[in-house]
PDB file of C-alpha atoms in Angstrom:
ATOM      1  CA  UNK A   1      32.505 -20.073  22.835  1.00  0.00           C
ATOM      2  CA  UNK A   2      29.637 -19.576  20.857  1.00  0.00           C
ATOM      3  CA  UNK A   3      27.648 -22.213  19.458  1.00  0.00           C
ATOM      4  CA  UNK A   4      27.944 -22.949  15.728  1.00  0.00           C
ATOM      5  CA  UNK A   5      24.145 -22.995  15.240  1.00  0.00           C
ATOM      6  CA  UNK A   6      23.456 -19.658  17.231  1.00  0.00           C
ATOM      7  CA  UNK A   7      22.463 -16.594  14.899  1.00  0.00           C
ATOM      8  CA  UNK A   8      22.428 -13.534  16.146  1.00  0.00           C
ATOM      9  CA  UNK A   9      18.974 -12.724  15.710  1.00  0.00           C
ATOM     10  CA  UNK A  10      18.020  -8.322  14.700  1.00  0.00           C
ATOM     11  CA  UNK A  11      16.708  -6.182  17.546  1.00  0.00           C
ATOM     12  CA  UNK A  12      12.875  -5.186  16.996  1.00  0.00           C
ATOM     13  CA  UNK A  13      13.451  -1.423  17.192  1.00  0.00           C
ATOM     14  CA  UNK A  14      11.206   0.387  20.087  1.00  0.00           C
ATOM     15  CA  UNK A  15      10.503   4.134  21.533  1.00  0.00           C
ATOM     16  CA  UNK A  16       8.895   6.366  20.692  1.00  0.00           C
ATOM     17  CA  UNK A  17       9.246   8.619  17.413  1.00  0.00           C
ATOM     18  CA  UNK A  18       7.701  12.559  16.936  1.00  0.00           C
ATOM     19  CA  UNK A  19       6.387  12.896  13.199  1.00  0.00           C
ATOM     20  CA  UNK A  20       5.149  16.716  12.454  1.00  0.00           C
ATOM     21  CA  UNK A  21       3.315  17.246   8.825  1.00  0.00           C
ATOM     22  CA  UNK A  22      -0.057  19.483   7.298  1.00  0.00           C
ATOM     23  CA  UNK A  23      -2.675  19.095   8.413  1.00  0.00           C
ATOM     24  CA  UNK A  24      -4.330  17.453   4.985  1.00  0.00           C
ATOM     25  CA  UNK A  25      -1.200  15.031   4.254  1.00  0.00           C
ATOM     26  CA  UNK A  26      -1.124  14.475   7.692  1.00  0.00           C
ATOM     27  CA  UNK A  27      -5.491  13.098   7.996  1.00  0.00           C
ATOM     28  CA  UNK A  28      -5.510  12.040   4.409  1.00  0.00           C
ATOM     29  CA  UNK A  29      -2.731  10.835   3.866  1.00  0.00           C
ATOM     30  CA  UNK A  30       0.131   9.821   6.578  1.00  0.00           C
ATOM     31  CA  UNK A  31      -1.948   8.073   9.638  1.00  0.00           C
ATOM     32  CA  UNK A  32      -3.309   5.279   6.823  1.00  0.00           C
ATOM     33  CA  UNK A  33      -0.317   4.699   6.059  1.00  0.00           C
ATOM     34  CA  UNK A  34       1.398   5.070  10.547  1.00  0.00           C
ATOM     35  CA  UNK A  35      -1.769   2.286  10.412  1.00  0.00           C
ATOM     36  CA  UNK A  36       0.514  -0.580   8.569  1.00  0.00           C
ATOM     37  CA  UNK A  37       3.795   0.798   9.605  1.00  0.00           C
ATOM     38  CA  UNK A  38       2.000   0.062  13.284  1.00  0.00           C
ATOM     39  CA  UNK A  39       1.258  -3.538  12.347  1.00  0.00           C
ATOM     40  CA  UNK A  40       5.302  -3.888  10.808  1.00  0.00           C
ATOM     41  CA  UNK A  41       7.040  -2.358  13.611  1.00  0.00           C
ATOM     42  CA  UNK A  42       4.320  -2.576  16.679  1.00  0.00           C
ATOM     43  CA  UNK A  43       7.438  -1.791  18.846  1.00  0.00           C
ATOM     44  CA  UNK A  44       7.064   2.046  17.655  1.00  0.00           C
ATOM     45  CA  UNK A  45       4.413   4.690  18.527  1.00  0.00           C
ATOM     46  CA  UNK A  46       3.845   7.264  16.547  1.00  0.00           C
ATOM     47  CA  UNK A  47       2.981  10.196  17.416  1.00  0.00           C
ATOM     48  CA  UNK A  48       1.724  12.380  14.276  1.00  0.00           C
ATOM     49  CA  UNK A  49       1.309  15.992  14.250  1.00  0.00           C
ATOM     50  CA  UNK A  50      -0.373  18.853  12.960  1.00  0.00           C
ATOM     51  CA  UNK A  51       0.643  22.043  12.172  1.00  0.00           C
ATOM     52  CA  UNK A  52       0.399  24.351  10.315  1.00  0.00           C
ATOM     53  CA  UNK A  53       3.684  26.394  10.426  1.00  0.00           C
ATOM     54  CA  UNK A  54       7.329  24.707  10.731  1.00  0.00           C
ATOM     55  CA  UNK A  55       8.319  23.065  13.588  1.00  0.00           C
ATOM     56  CA  UNK A  56      11.816  24.033  14.542  1.00  0.00           C
ATOM     57  CA  UNK A  57      13.732  20.192  14.698  1.00  0.00           C
ATOM     58  CA  UNK A  58      16.720  21.901  16.315  1.00  0.00           C
ATOM     59  CA  UNK A  59      14.910  22.731  19.122  1.00  0.00           C
ATOM     60  CA  UNK A  60      13.834  19.092  19.298  1.00  0.00           C
ATOM     61  CA  UNK A  61       9.788  20.466  19.059  1.00  0.00           C
ATOM     62  CA  UNK A  62       9.335  16.396  17.250  1.00  0.00           C
ATOM     63  CA  UNK A  63      11.457  13.951  15.793  1.00  0.00           C
ATOM     64  CA  UNK A  64      11.236  13.998  11.818  1.00  0.00           C
ATOM     65  CA  UNK A  65       9.177  16.397   9.274  1.00  0.00           C
ATOM     66  CA  UNK A  66       7.686  15.966   6.742  1.00  0.00           C
ATOM     67  CA  UNK A  67       6.800  19.114   4.806  1.00  0.00           C
ATOM     68  CA  UNK A  68       6.066  21.149   1.301  1.00  0.00           C
ATOM     69  CA  UNK A  69       8.920  23.567   1.624  1.00  0.00           C
ATOM     70  CA  UNK A  70      12.803  21.612   3.149  1.00  0.00           C
ATOM     71  CA  UNK A  71      13.547  23.247   5.788  1.00  0.00           C
ATOM     72  CA  UNK A  72      16.876  25.059   7.010  1.00  0.00           C
ATOM     73  CA  UNK A  73      18.605  24.551  10.287  1.00  0.00           C
ATOM     74  CA  UNK A  74      21.878  23.581  11.677  1.00  0.00           C
ATOM     75  CA  UNK A  75      22.642  19.947  11.640  1.00  0.00           C
ATOM     76  CA  UNK A  76      19.140  18.625   9.408  1.00  0.00           C
ATOM     77  CA  UNK A  77      19.429  16.588   7.314  1.00  0.00           C
ATOM     78  CA  UNK A  78      17.176  17.128   4.193  1.00  0.00           C
ATOM     79  CA  UNK A  79      15.967  14.883   1.456  1.00  0.00           C
ATOM     80  CA  UNK A  80      13.308  15.069  -1.707  1.00  0.00           C
ATOM     81  CA  UNK A  81      10.577  12.559  -0.888  1.00  0.00           C
ATOM     82  CA  UNK A  82       8.849  13.126  -4.274  1.00  0.00           C
ATOM     83  CA  UNK A  83       5.298  15.461  -4.597  1.00  0.00           C
ATOM     84  CA  UNK A  84       2.232  15.882  -5.318  1.00  0.00           C
ATOM     85  CA  UNK A  85      -0.198  17.277  -6.760  1.00  0.00           C
ATOM     86  CA  UNK A  86      -3.349  19.003  -6.518  1.00  0.00           C
ATOM     87  CA  UNK A  87      -6.569  20.518  -8.553  1.00  0.00           C
ATOM     88  CA  UNK A  88      -9.739  22.547  -8.519  1.00  0.00           C
ATOM     89  CA  UNK A  89     -12.717  21.019  -7.094  1.00  0.00           C
ATOM     90  CA  UNK A  90     -16.841  21.467  -6.842  1.00  0.00           C
ATOM     91  CA  UNK A  91     -20.096  19.112  -5.533  1.00  0.00           C
ATOM     92  CA  UNK A  92     -22.043  18.345  -7.565  1.00  0.00           C
ATOM     93  CA  UNK A  93     -24.696  20.570  -6.170  1.00  0.00           C
ATOM     94  CA  UNK A  94     -22.793  23.510  -6.974  1.00  0.00           C
ATOM     95  CA  UNK A  95     -21.925  22.766 -10.584  1.00  0.00           C
ATOM     96  CA  UNK A  96     -25.929  22.517 -11.125  1.00  0.00           C
ATOM     97  CA  UNK A  97     -26.569  25.841  -9.196  1.00  0.00           C
ATOM     98  CA  UNK A  98     -23.656  27.596 -10.774  1.00  0.00           C
ATOM     99  CA  UNK A  99     -22.452  25.166 -13.551  1.00  0.00           C
ATOM    100  CA  UNK A 100     -19.134  24.051 -14.549  1.00  0.00           C
ATOM    101  CA  UNK A 101     -16.557  26.843 -15.892  1.00  0.00           C
ATOM    102  CA  UNK A 102     -14.594  25.991 -18.287  1.00  0.00           C
ATOM    103  CA  UNK A 103     -12.510  28.541 -18.937  1.00  0.00           C
ATOM    104  CA  UNK A 104     -10.320  31.011 -16.552  1.00  0.00           C
ATOM    105  CA  UNK A 105     -12.623  34.068 -17.234  1.00  0.00           C
ATOM    106  CA  UNK A 106     -15.486  31.419 -16.710  1.00  0.00           C
ATOM    107  CA  UNK A 107     -13.636  30.742 -13.176  1.00  0.00           C
ATOM    108  CA  UNK A 108     -12.652  33.801 -11.797  1.00  0.00           C
ATOM    109  CA  UNK A 109     -17.084  34.745 -11.522  1.00  0.00           C
ATOM    110  CA  UNK A 110     -17.524  31.840  -9.108  1.00  0.00           C
ATOM    111  CA  UNK A 111     -18.030  31.305  -5.473  1.00  0.00           C
ATOM    112  CA  UNK A 112     -14.350  29.366  -4.197  1.00  0.00           C
ATOM    113  CA  UNK A 113     -12.861  28.439  -0.330  1.00  0.00           C
ATOM    114  CA  UNK A 114      -9.812  29.559   0.231  1.00  0.00           C
ATOM    115  CA  UNK A 115      -7.090  29.854   3.220  1.00  0.00           C
ATOM    116  CA  UNK A 116      -7.482  33.020   6.340  1.00  0.00           C
ATOM    117  CA  UNK A 117      -4.486  34.939   4.183  1.00  0.00           C
ATOM    118  CA  UNK A 118      -3.136  36.853   7.237  1.00  0.00           C
ATOM    119  CA  UNK A 119      -2.818  33.171   9.231  1.00  0.00           C
ATOM    120  CA  UNK A 120      -1.048  31.200   6.139  1.00  0.00           C
ATOM    121  CA  UNK A 121       2.280  30.537   8.318  1.00  0.00           C
ATOM    122  CA  UNK A 122       4.101  28.239   5.165  1.00  0.00           C
ATOM    123  CA  UNK A 123       2.863  31.159   1.597  1.00  0.00           C
ATOM    124  CA  UNK A 124       3.061  26.653  -0.219  1.00  0.00           C
ATOM    125  CA  UNK A 125      -0.056  26.019   1.744  1.00  0.00           C
ATOM    126  CA  UNK A 126      -1.462  29.138  -0.479  1.00  0.00           C
ATOM    127  CA  UNK A 127      -1.583  26.487  -3.429  1.00  0.00           C
ATOM    128  CA  UNK A 128      -4.957  28.193  -4.913  1.00  0.00           C
ATOM    129  CA  UNK A 129      -3.302  31.150  -5.480  1.00  0.00           C
ATOM    130  CA  UNK A 130      -1.002  29.506  -7.940  1.00  0.00           C
ATOM    131  CA  UNK A 131      -4.294  29.593 -10.060  1.00  0.00           C
ATOM    132  CA  UNK A 132      -5.665  32.931  -9.431  1.00  0.00           C
ATOM    133  CA  UNK A 133      -6.592  35.002  -6.493  1.00  0.00           C
ATOM    134  CA  UNK A 134      -9.929  34.853  -5.800  1.00  0.00           C
ATOM    135  CA  UNK A 135     -12.467  37.621  -5.965  1.00  0.00           C
ATOM    136  CA  UNK A 136     -14.897  36.270  -4.684  1.00  0.00           C
ATOM    137  CA  UNK A 137     -14.514  33.987  -1.126  1.00  0.00           C
ATOM    138  CA  UNK A 138     -17.595  32.550   0.234  1.00  0.00           C
ATOM    139  CA  UNK A 139     -15.776  31.138   2.848  1.00  0.00           C
ATOM    140  CA  UNK A 140     -11.773  30.736   4.416  1.00  0.00           C
ATOM    141  CA  UNK A 141     -10.548  28.392   6.977  1.00  0.00           C
ATOM    142  CA  UNK A 142      -7.051  27.146   8.331  1.00  0.00           C
ATOM    143  CA  UNK A 143      -8.310  23.276   7.927  1.00  0.00           C
ATOM    144  CA  UNK A 144      -7.791  21.929   4.640  1.00  0.00           C
ATOM    145  CA  UNK A 145     -10.824  19.304   5.887  1.00  0.00           C
ATOM    146  CA  UNK A 146     -12.871  22.176   7.027  1.00  0.00           C
ATOM    147  CA  UNK A 147     -12.057  23.145   3.275  1.00  0.00           C
ATOM    148  CA  UNK A 148     -12.823  20.393   1.583  1.00  0.00           C
ATOM    149  CA  UNK A 149     -16.415  19.270   3.586  1.00  0.00           C
ATOM    150  CA  UNK A 150     -17.020  23.224   2.639  1.00  0.00           C
ATOM    151  CA  UNK A 151     -16.629  22.873  -1.141  1.00  0.00           C
ATOM    152  CA  UNK A 152     -17.967  19.155  -0.923  1.00  0.00           C
ATOM    153  CA  UNK A 153     -21.578  19.996  -0.103  1.00  0.00           C
ATOM    154  CA  UNK A 154     -21.839  22.940  -2.525  1.00  0.00           C
ATOM    155  CA  UNK A 155     -20.561  26.133  -1.149  1.00  0.00           C
ATOM    156  CA  UNK A 156     -17.743  26.884  -3.205  1.00  0.00           C
ATOM    157  CA  UNK A 157     -14.577  26.255  -5.490  1.00  0.00           C
ATOM    158  CA  UNK A 158     -11.434  25.599  -3.933  1.00  0.00           C
ATOM    159  CA  UNK A 159      -8.397  23.370  -5.186  1.00  0.00           C
ATOM    160  CA  UNK A 160      -7.296  20.302  -3.569  1.00  0.00           C
ATOM    161  CA  UNK A 161      -4.684  17.114  -3.262  1.00  0.00           C
ATOM    162  CA  UNK A 162      -5.721  14.287  -5.545  1.00  0.00           C
ATOM    163  CA  UNK A 163      -5.144  12.770  -2.311  1.00  0.00           C
ATOM    164  CA  UNK A 164      -7.729  13.948  -0.567  1.00  0.00           C
ATOM    165  CA  UNK A 165      -9.843  14.728  -3.286  1.00  0.00           C
ATOM    166  CA  UNK A 166     -10.352  11.229  -4.666  1.00  0.00           C
ATOM    167  CA  UNK A 167     -11.880   9.846  -1.304  1.00  0.00           C
ATOM    168  CA  UNK A 168     -14.763  11.571  -1.467  1.00  0.00           C
ATOM    169  CA  UNK A 169     -17.375  10.370  -4.124  1.00  0.00           C
ATOM    170  CA  UNK A 170     -19.062  13.833  -3.078  1.00  0.00           C
ATOM    171  CA  UNK A 171     -16.513  16.075  -5.201  1.00  0.00           C
ATOM    172  CA  UNK A 172     -15.993  16.439  -9.010  1.00  0.00           C
ATOM    173  CA  UNK A 173     -12.676  17.865 -10.365  1.00  0.00           C
ATOM    174  CA  UNK A 174     -13.249  21.179 -12.967  1.00  0.00           C
ATOM    175  CA  UNK A 175     -10.772  21.962 -15.512  1.00  0.00           C
ATOM    176  CA  UNK A 176      -8.241  19.167 -16.066  1.00  0.00           C
ATOM    177  CA  UNK A 177      -5.588  21.269 -17.990  1.00  0.00           C
ATOM    178  CA  UNK A 178      -5.291  22.980 -14.255  1.00  0.00           C
ATOM    179  CA  UNK A 179      -2.783  20.918 -12.275  1.00  0.00           C
ATOM    180  CA  UNK A 180      -0.705  22.225  -9.011  1.00  0.00           C
ATOM    181  CA  UNK A 181       1.812  20.485  -7.996  1.00  0.00           C
ATOM    182  CA  UNK A 182       4.304  21.082  -5.036  1.00  0.00           C
ATOM    183  CA  UNK A 183       7.405  18.613  -3.015  1.00  0.00           C
ATOM    184  CA  UNK A 184       7.231  16.912  -0.773  1.00  0.00           C
ATOM    185  CA  UNK A 185      10.576  16.721   1.447  1.00  0.00           C
ATOM    186  CA  UNK A 186      11.424  14.726   4.884  1.00  0.00           C
ATOM    187  CA  UNK A 187      13.605  15.357   7.160  1.00  0.00           C
ATOM    188  CA  UNK A 188      15.843  15.137  10.536  1.00  0.00           C
ATOM    189  CA  UNK A 189      17.968  16.007  12.819  1.00  0.00           C
ATOM    190  CA  UNK A 190      21.734  14.444  11.875  1.00  0.00           C
ATOM    191  CA  UNK A 191      22.116  13.694  16.421  1.00  0.00           C
ATOM    192  CA  UNK A 192      19.033  10.794  15.820  1.00  0.00           C
ATOM    193  CA  UNK A 193      18.583  10.080  12.096  1.00  0.00           C
ATOM    194  CA  UNK A 194      20.289   6.647  12.457  1.00  0.00           C
ATOM    195  CA  UNK A 195      18.526   5.670  15.880  1.00  0.00           C
ATOM    196  CA  UNK A 196      16.382   2.621  14.784  1.00  0.00           C
ATOM    197  CA  UNK A 197      13.090   3.755  15.421  1.00  0.00           C
ATOM    198  CA  UNK A 198      13.824   6.974  13.598  1.00  0.00           C
ATOM    199  CA  UNK A 199      15.566   5.077  10.823  1.00  0.00           C
ATOM    200  CA  UNK A 200      13.436   2.999  10.469  1.00  0.00           C
ATOM    201  CA  UNK A 201      10.687   5.413   9.686  1.00  0.00           C
ATOM    202  CA  UNK A 202      12.495   7.388   7.595  1.00  0.00           C
ATOM    203  CA  UNK A 203      12.521   3.725   5.408  1.00  0.00           C
ATOM    204  CA  UNK A 204       9.469   3.813   5.417  1.00  0.00           C
ATOM    205  CA  UNK A 205       8.102   7.040   4.229  1.00  0.00           C
ATOM    206  CA  UNK A 206      10.553   6.954   1.693  1.00  0.00           C
ATOM    207  CA  UNK A 207       9.226   4.105   0.875  1.00  0.00           C
ATOM    208  CA  UNK A 208       5.475   4.637   0.721  1.00  0.00           C
ATOM    209  CA  UNK A 209       6.415   7.734  -1.463  1.00  0.00           C
ATOM    210  CA  UNK A 210       7.757   6.520  -4.181  1.00  0.00           C
ATOM    211  CA  UNK A 211       5.478   3.565  -4.295  1.00  0.00           C
ATOM    212  CA  UNK A 212       2.959   6.200  -4.659  1.00  0.00           C
ATOM    213  CA  UNK A 213       4.034   8.450  -6.969  1.00  0.00           C
ATOM    214  CA  UNK A 214       0.574   7.727  -9.388  1.00  0.00           C
ATOM    215  CA  UNK A 215      -1.316   8.046  -5.937  1.00  0.00           C
ATOM    216  CA  UNK A 216      -0.603  10.950  -4.892  1.00  0.00           C
ATOM    217  CA  UNK A 217       0.012  12.510  -8.762  1.00  0.00           C
ATOM    218  CA  UNK A 218      -3.512  10.978 -11.021  1.00  0.00           C
ATOM    219  CA  UNK A 219      -6.776  11.491  -9.779  1.00  0.00           C
ATOM    220  CA  UNK A 220      -8.514   9.271 -12.538  1.00  0.00           C
TER     221      UNK A 220
END
């Protein structure tokens, strides 16, 4: 006979969850947030994997994916989790040497930092092309972090997410009317969607994107 005083307590999730995303949002946003997740759920170890291409969740290359485009595949649960915005940035040094463009015509005459065209696996990552196709590209990299550092030391102008640019005091925003928006999607295979550790991470991710809507979309 079970005592009337017995109270069942929910079991804390344990185990490993592999989360994949693009390098920029992984390094400049998710890494810090996942420290908070681990403090709340110490039994769950999140492996954060960064890739230039879209991971195949159907082949179980990862458990959860955060992407800028909705994944397509059998038995995938894909949900829109919000969006983030990007703007044009340069360094104070660059502005002193080359001036700050005020119009699109002036912008075209400047030097830019960009992705390596033929190595862009996901076209929405080529966000600078939403503004213009630059005539003078002085530095290219598949790494958003490398691009941001090149911009910050004065090598050229680039388009950066607000969530990363606002953390670097070396960066100055240009042409505030130029804003690019990208959506965020969280995908998981339906076979593991309701596992305790996966469900806990999914809930956390949706919560932080909702709570940080202003942080992800406003620069000031």
